[in-house]
Structures are given as C-alpha cells and as structure tokens.
XYZ file of N, CA and C in Angstrom:
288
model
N -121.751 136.478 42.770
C -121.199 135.529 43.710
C -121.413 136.065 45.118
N -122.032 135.151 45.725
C -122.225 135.781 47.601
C -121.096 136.272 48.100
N -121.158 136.762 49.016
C -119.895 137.345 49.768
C -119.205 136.079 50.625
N -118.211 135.441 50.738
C -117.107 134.147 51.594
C -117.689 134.442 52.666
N -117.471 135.464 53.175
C -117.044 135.989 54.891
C -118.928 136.291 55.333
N -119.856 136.071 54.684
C -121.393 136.242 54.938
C -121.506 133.963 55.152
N -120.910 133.458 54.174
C -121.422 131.647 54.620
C -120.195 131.293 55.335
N -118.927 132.047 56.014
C -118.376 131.379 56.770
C -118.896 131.843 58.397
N -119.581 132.989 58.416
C -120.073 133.546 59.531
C -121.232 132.720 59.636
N -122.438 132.627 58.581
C -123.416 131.719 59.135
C -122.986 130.310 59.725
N -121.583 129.786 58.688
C -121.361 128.376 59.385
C -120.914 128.197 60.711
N -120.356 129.363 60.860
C -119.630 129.311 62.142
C -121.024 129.572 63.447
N -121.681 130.190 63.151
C -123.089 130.519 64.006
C -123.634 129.207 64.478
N -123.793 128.150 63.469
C -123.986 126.564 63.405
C -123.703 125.807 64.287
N -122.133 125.963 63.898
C -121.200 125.038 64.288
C -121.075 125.267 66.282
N -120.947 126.744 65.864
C -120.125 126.962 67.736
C -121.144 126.379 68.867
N -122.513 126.311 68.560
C -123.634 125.750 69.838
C -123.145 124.215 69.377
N -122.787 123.835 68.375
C -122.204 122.256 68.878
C -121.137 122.301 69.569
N -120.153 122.855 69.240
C -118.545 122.854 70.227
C -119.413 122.683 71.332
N -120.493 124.089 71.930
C -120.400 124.126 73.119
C -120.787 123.023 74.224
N -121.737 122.480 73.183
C -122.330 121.052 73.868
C -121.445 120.272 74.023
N -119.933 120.369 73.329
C -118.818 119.273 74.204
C -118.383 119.458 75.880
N -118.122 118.333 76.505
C -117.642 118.497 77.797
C -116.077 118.977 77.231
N -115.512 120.626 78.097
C -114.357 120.843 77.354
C -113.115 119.826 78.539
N -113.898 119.189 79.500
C -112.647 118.784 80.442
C -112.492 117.495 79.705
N -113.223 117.052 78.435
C -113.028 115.702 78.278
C -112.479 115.717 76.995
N -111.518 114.772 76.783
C -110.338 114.992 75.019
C -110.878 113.758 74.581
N -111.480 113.521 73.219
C -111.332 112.837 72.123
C -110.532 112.764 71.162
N -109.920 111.773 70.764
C -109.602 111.672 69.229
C -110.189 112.186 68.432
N -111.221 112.180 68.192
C -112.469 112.578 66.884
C -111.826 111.328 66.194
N -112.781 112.375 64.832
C -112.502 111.600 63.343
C -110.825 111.793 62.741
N -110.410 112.521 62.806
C -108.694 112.679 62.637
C -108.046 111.818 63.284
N -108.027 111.434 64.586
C -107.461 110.125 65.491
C -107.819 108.594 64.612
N -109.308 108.713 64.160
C -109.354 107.762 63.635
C -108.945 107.183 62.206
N -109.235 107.988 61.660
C -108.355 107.909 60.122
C -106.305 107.883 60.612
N -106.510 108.519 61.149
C -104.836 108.507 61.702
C -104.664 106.888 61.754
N -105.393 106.614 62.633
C -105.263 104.894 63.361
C -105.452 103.948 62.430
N -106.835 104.341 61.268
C -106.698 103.105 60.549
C -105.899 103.204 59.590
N -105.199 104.574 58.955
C -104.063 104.583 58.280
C -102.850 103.537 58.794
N -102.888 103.680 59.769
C -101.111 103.201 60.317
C -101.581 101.569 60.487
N -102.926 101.645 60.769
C -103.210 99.586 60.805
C -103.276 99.215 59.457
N -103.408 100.380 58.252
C -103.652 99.576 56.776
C -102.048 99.408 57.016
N -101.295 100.245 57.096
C -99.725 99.947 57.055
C -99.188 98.781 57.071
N -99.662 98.564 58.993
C -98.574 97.638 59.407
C -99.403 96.442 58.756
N -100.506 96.520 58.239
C -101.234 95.070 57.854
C -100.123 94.861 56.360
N -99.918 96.061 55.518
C -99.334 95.206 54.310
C -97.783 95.338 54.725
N -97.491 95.868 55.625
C -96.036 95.401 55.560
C -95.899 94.273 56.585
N -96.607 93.602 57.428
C -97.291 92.232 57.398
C -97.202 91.481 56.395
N -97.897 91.886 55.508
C -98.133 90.692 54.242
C -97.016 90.487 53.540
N -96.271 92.036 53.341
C -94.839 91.270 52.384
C -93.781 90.644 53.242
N -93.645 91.076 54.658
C -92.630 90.021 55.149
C -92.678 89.227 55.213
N -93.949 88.028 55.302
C -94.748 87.134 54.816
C -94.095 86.762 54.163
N -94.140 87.139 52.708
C -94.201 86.936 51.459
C -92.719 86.599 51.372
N -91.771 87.721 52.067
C -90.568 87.784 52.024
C -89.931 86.162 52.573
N -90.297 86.293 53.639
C -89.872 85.557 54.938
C -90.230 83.777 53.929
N -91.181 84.020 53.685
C -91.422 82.141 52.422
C -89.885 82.307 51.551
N -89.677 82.926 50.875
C -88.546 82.959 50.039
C -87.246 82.436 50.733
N -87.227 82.394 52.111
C -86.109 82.478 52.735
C -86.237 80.510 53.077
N -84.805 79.801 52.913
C -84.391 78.495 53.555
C -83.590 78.493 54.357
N -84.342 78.559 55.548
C -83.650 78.236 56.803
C -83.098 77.015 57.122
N -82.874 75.883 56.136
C -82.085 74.606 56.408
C -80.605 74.459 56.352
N -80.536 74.667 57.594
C -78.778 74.027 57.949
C -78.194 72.769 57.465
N -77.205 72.694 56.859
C -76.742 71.702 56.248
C -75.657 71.165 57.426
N -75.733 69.700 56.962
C -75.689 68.605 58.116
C -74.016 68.366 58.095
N -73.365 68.187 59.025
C -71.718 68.083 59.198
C -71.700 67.165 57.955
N -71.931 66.459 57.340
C -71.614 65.158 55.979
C -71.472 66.422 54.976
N -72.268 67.282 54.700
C -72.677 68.016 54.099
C -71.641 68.896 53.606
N -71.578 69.723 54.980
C -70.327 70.603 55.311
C -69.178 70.436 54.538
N -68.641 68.805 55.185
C -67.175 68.369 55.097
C -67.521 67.942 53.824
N -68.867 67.733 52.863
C -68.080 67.738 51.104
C -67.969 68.790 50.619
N -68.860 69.485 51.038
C -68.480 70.918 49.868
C -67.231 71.702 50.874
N -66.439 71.571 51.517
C -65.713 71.933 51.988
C -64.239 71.495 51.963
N -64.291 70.069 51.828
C -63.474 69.078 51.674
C -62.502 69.107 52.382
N -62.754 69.475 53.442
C -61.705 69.237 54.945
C -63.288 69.795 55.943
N -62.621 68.409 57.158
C -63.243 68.381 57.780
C -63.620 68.841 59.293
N -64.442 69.625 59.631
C -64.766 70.550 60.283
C -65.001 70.182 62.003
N -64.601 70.945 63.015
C -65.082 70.690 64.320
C -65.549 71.467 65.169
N -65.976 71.371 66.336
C -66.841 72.054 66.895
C -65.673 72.380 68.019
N -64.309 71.981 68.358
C -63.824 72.466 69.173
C -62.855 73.890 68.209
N -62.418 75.410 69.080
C -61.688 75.881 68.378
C -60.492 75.728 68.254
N -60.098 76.646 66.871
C -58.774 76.251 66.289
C -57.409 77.063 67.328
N -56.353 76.524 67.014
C -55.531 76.335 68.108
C -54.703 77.961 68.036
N -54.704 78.556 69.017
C -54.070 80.337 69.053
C -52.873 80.050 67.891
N -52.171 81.007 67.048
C -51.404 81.169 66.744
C -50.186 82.069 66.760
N -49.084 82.339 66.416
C -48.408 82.896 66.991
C -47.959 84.590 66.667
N -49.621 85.012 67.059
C -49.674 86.511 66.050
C -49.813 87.423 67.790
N -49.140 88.488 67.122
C -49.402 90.106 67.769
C -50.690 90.180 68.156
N -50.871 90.974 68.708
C -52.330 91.737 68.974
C -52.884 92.314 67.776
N -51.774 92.988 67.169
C -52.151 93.576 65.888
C -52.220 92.552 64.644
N -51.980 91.539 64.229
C -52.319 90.337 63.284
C -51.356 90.151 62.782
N -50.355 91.148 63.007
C -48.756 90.433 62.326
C -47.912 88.962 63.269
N -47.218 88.130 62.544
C -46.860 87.608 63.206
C -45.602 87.642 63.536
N -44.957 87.786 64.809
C -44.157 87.749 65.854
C -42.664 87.241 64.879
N -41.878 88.139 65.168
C -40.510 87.640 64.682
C -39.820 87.612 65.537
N -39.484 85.982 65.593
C -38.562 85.453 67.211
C -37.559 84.930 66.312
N -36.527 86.067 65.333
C -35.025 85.372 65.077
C -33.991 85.993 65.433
C-alpha cells in the first residue's frame, strides 16, 4: 500500500497553484454555498406544497346570522352584552 502522506503531498502540490490563481480580496460561495442554497429552496418548496395541501383541507365559510341563531337557538347581536355586577376579580359583589 503507498504511503497517505506521499498522494496527499502530491495533491496538495496540484491543488495550491489553483488557490493561488484566486483573487484572495474576492469571497465566493463556491460549491458549498450552493448546495447549501438549493438545499434550503428544496425545503421551503415542499413545505410549500404541504401547506398547500394543508391549507385545501381547511373551510373558511362563515355561517350566516339564520344559521347562527338555529344551531344556537337564541338569538345573537352585534351590539355587546350589558356589564354585570361583578368585581374585578369575577366574583360577584355582595350588596346585603
């Protein structure tokens, strides 16, 4: 078996006249930025798709005052209901 430290020295011999040909004042992402990026766009694309998916399941139809007042069977208003004669704390007031 060759010696590790004899093909990591030739690779490195290789490699370093490319580094040097980078401009070092200038920063890239590389290839790591990019796999980074399209990782997180496969993401948000399927969690996209199931809220989608989710969001169909959902009925947003408000049921109509007729509606209301049957399954309720007293009938409902839009002004509020009248203060009553409670504490701050929710007990009510003993005036005997």
């Amino acid at each position: 078996m060759p010696d590790m430290s004899a093909s990591v020295s030739l690779a490195m011999t290789h490699l370093v006249p490319l580094a040097k040909e980078v401009d070092e004042n200038k920063v890239t992402p590389g290839v790591l930025g990019f796999i980074v990026f399209a990782a997180m766009a496969v993401a948000v694309w399927g969690l996209m798709k199931s809220m989608s998916k989710h969001m169909g399941k959902v009925d947003f139809k408000e049921p109509t005052d007729a509606e209301r007042t049957s399954a309720d069977g007293v009938t409902t208003s839009a002004a509020p209901a009248a203060p009553t004669s409670a504490t701050p704390t929710g007990k009510p007031s003993s005036t005997s």
